[in-house]
């Protein structure tokens, strides 16, 4: 009982501390926020959130808290309920650790921005919305957090709103997220009508769920987590500042969709259709994103596509009915992906805004800390044994190879794993090694502790996190214990093959051969032709169809031509023919008319 | 016949004769048409009262709405012919016939 009280208290205290920079300036005029105070707030919250995590690791305590109930209608109550189970207790410290490092980095990155405090407040709002999403037990509160992170993503991507591409990218993010929201609302409506509750612990009881709400959940996850079909917003979201890309679009917001599927995973248990859909969607996403990353030249876009690819891998894990493994991959991925983004931010600012890797080179000697951590992050991403990424990624590939599924998803995922090795090696070679291709008077400097300490902290996390989490958490489903040697080393073999191929290819880049365009490189470089096809075709058809139906069909045809004007044209034909015959003697006609009526009346008497 | 019947029969007959024998203006024909409509309205209102059938009380309202449309059409024709012929004098209407 005592442990439970401490758990609940410290979780609520974490959330309360996070909201002090927002509430305190409203109460008194003298309490102003500065970036340093906000960083210290998040550091304090992180340290406090370690306590509930330790309690959970020690004794497995979980808790479900009901704070206040909104009596919506007679039969349907919406409580404000917080669920502190394994997923939320583990994710809080990880999210807060990553946010602390990113915000500390942002004090240097955004130092020349006049509205830096507003930027930090926006990031804080985003963090609070994300944590509400994580800790909520109620679909309504989850939806509040879901929309909150969507809105903050919009505001943060268009931070430099004078730039037209940034505005377009933010609009793209909002629209694609909106399409996913339709799925979430569908699932919420189904839950409300058939189970009369929005509580997740009450909704996961039935044995067989019909496929419709699960399709809604998958659509929501596809929209928020940039699966294939709703993916273009994630590379476009790199228009935002690098701290935004590091926090939102690598560690926290994009995993909200996968987290939703993890929370509701008992619904998926007995529905093989939904599971196969997740599997195939994830496999397509991971391969497509990895293919697009092969020929990108912007360092942030490469990392964005690798995020998209890892999200596809998480979706594949959900499709294998292994939610805890997906959560493990979320946790380890947060560390090294945030670190990769911070390293790229350090490189970009040092090179005075240069983001093209064809114009970087030889940075190993000029930015030693940053490039070493970049290498660590890339190795963790590739699944180098015993770094953080290995514990989750290798386990996923092993489970894929030993379970009963279609070989197509397996092939795509393995191919994507080898592509991961290829594009990370390409990025490493072009950025760090080789001849220097930057202008000679660039002021390359990383001596600020605001840069090096977050990056090294996250590097420590990238190395240790996988080991620590798997040591202290028991898996809920038994992992496969025996398998043939070739299956066991599949992931490593595939990665090494990719590395060897990439090394061979990189030799060709130094022999001055004019690059030829073939259909495969064109496909990869233009992101699979997806953006022009969908953005232009779908909008043309929709708007054209709308114009045809409302303007041409209803307004012009039915209301004008088949209505009054049609009648008028019909009469006009008859009138034109018979106007020749009339003599126009109206008074005579009417006089004859009166005479005839009189005669008819008189004839009756 | 009762004085009630005489009133609207005579109103109807006089209006129809006015429609047939108007002299110069088209608008006087339209006015007589309105008079015919008005007498029919009074007649239709008297009928449910005389025969004690309240369910056909709606009939004069229906007729009123249709005759309003018809009056509108008539006025539109008047305005159209005034625009082309310059006035609504009837003897102008077939002046330029070949």
GROMACS .gro file of C-alpha atoms in nm, chain A residues 579-580 582-587 590-591 593-595, chain B residues 16-17 19-24 29 90 93-94 97:
model
   26
  579UNK     CA    1  -4.629   3.325  -8.417
  580UNK     CA    2  -4.657   3.330  -8.793
  582UNK     CA    3  -5.132   3.490  -8.521
  583UNK     CA    4  -5.283   3.810  -8.643
  584UNK     CA    5  -5.260   3.980  -8.307
  585UNK     CA    6  -5.614   4.105  -8.281
  586UNK     CA    7  -5.642   4.054  -7.909
  587UNK     CA    8  -5.954   4.253  -7.852
  590UNK     CA    9  -6.138   3.829  -7.622
  591UNK     CA   10  -6.469   3.963  -7.748
  593UNK     CA   11  -6.435   3.450  -7.609
  594UNK     CA   12  -6.691   3.647  -7.404
  595UNK     CA   13  -6.957   3.588  -7.667
  621UNK     CA   14  -6.442   3.834  -6.690
  622UNK     CA   15  -6.626   4.084  -6.909
  624UNK     CA   16  -6.097   4.094  -6.914
  625UNK     CA   17  -6.265   4.044  -7.251
  626UNK     CA   18  -6.344   4.405  -7.330
  627UNK     CA   19  -6.050   4.612  -7.200
  628UNK     CA   20  -5.962   4.892  -7.430
  629UNK     CA   21  -5.610   5.025  -7.420
  634UNK     CA   22  -5.674   4.293  -6.816
  695UNK     CA   23  -5.264   4.684  -7.696
  698UNK     CA   24  -4.860   4.498  -8.020
  699UNK     CA   25  -4.934   4.396  -8.380
  702UNK     CA   26  -4.663   4.267  -8.830
   0.00000   0.00000   0.00000
